[in-house]
Amino acid sequence: KFIVVLGCVFGFEFYKKYYDEQITFKVIKTVVCISTVFMVLQRVFYYGGIVIDNPLIQFATNDAYLDGYSMESGSLFRPSAFFLEPSHLAVYSLIYLVYSLFKKDNLKQSLVVFVALLCSGSGNGLVFGIMTYCAYFLIRFRKHAAKVFVSMAAGVVAVIGMSRMTFFKQVVNRLTTENLAGGGNAIQARIGTGYQLFLEKDWWL
């Protein structure tokens, strides 16, 4: 699916009349912003004892989602706005994070995306989000060692501060432990189990 999507983007890039970069990323920005607002509301209401479900979950074609899919993984609440899972939202949002930082050089705009990644509780989204910011500051201030040091130091302080939060610890646990209470290790589920399932399929599936 990724190959098809990327193939279309790069293919249409050669035919400007079929592909408008500005319109494309305006749509992505709109989806990310609306999703972020919705997830903030999901979290606020959840802490008030009310769970707001994804209104589009009813259109899912996978039985795992139709048969009572829950946003609660153990004691960790992981909303994903209008996406089926936090990881799906993270993959979509990271595209705009990279665009806003490296193409538009808009740090404020990128923070909206990072808020979305944090609210979703996606461990992969959090890791890749932090890596993206590290790459951005290294490239942006590569000729200013002092600015790179200050930016990295601020990032380390922020991560240490977040690491004291229960929510942050639970998100990290999904990547660094077996996470039996939360449904298993997120990385193993993608690399280990996913690869095993891939090997069991015929090449055309």
Coordinates of C-alpha atoms in Angstrom, one line a residue, residues 73-141:
S73 CA -5.1 -0.8 26.4
G74 CA -4.9 -1.9 30.0
S75 CA -4.9 1.3 32.0
L76 CA -3.6 3.3 28.9
F77 CA -6.2 5.3 27.0
R78 CA -5.2 5.6 23.3
P79 CA -7.6 7.6 21.2
S80 CA -7.0 8.0 17.5
A81 CA -9.7 10.5 16.4
F82 CA -11.1 9.3 13.0
F83 CA -8.4 6.7 12.4
L84 CA -8.8 3.0 13.3
E85 CA -5.6 2.9 15.5
P86 CA -3.1 5.4 16.9
S87 CA -0.4 4.0 14.7
H88 CA -2.4 4.8 11.6
L89 CA -2.9 8.4 12.8
A90 CA 0.9 8.6 13.6
V91 CA 1.9 7.5 10.1
Y92 CA -0.4 10.0 8.5
S93 CA 0.6 12.8 10.8
L94 CA 4.3 12.2 10.5
I95 CA 4.1 13.1 6.8
Y96 CA 2.9 16.5 7.7
L97 CA 5.4 16.9 10.5
V98 CA 8.2 16.3 8.1
Y99 CA 6.6 18.7 5.6
S100 CA 6.1 21.5 8.1
L101 CA 9.6 21.2 9.4
F102 CA 11.8 20.5 6.3
K103 CA 9.7 22.1 3.6
K104 CA 8.0 25.0 5.3
D105 CA 10.4 25.5 8.2
N106 CA 7.4 26.1 10.4
L107 CA 8.2 25.0 14.0
K108 CA 4.9 26.3 15.5
Q109 CA 2.8 24.4 12.9
S110 CA 4.7 21.2 13.6
L111 CA 3.8 21.4 17.3
V112 CA 0.2 20.7 16.4
V113 CA 1.3 17.4 14.8
F114 CA 3.4 16.6 17.9
V115 CA 0.4 17.2 20.1
A116 CA -1.6 14.7 18.0
L117 CA 1.2 12.1 18.4
L118 CA 1.2 12.6 22.2
C119 CA -2.5 12.5 22.5
S120 CA -2.8 9.3 20.5
G121 CA -0.4 7.4 22.8
S122 CA 1.4 5.9 19.7
G123 CA 4.8 4.7 20.8
N124 CA 6.1 4.6 17.3
G125 CA 4.7 8.0 16.6
L126 CA 6.4 9.4 19.6
V127 CA 9.8 7.9 18.8
F128 CA 9.8 8.9 15.2
G129 CA 8.4 12.4 16.1
I130 CA 11.4 12.9 18.5
M131 CA 13.8 11.6 15.9
T132 CA 12.3 14.0 13.3
Y133 CA 12.9 17.0 15.6
C134 CA 16.4 15.9 16.3
A135 CA 17.2 15.7 12.6
Y136 CA 15.6 19.1 12.0
F137 CA 17.6 20.9 14.7
L138 CA 20.8 19.2 13.6
I139 CA 20.3 20.3 10.0
R140 CA 18.9 23.7 10.8
F141 CA 21.7 24.7 13.2

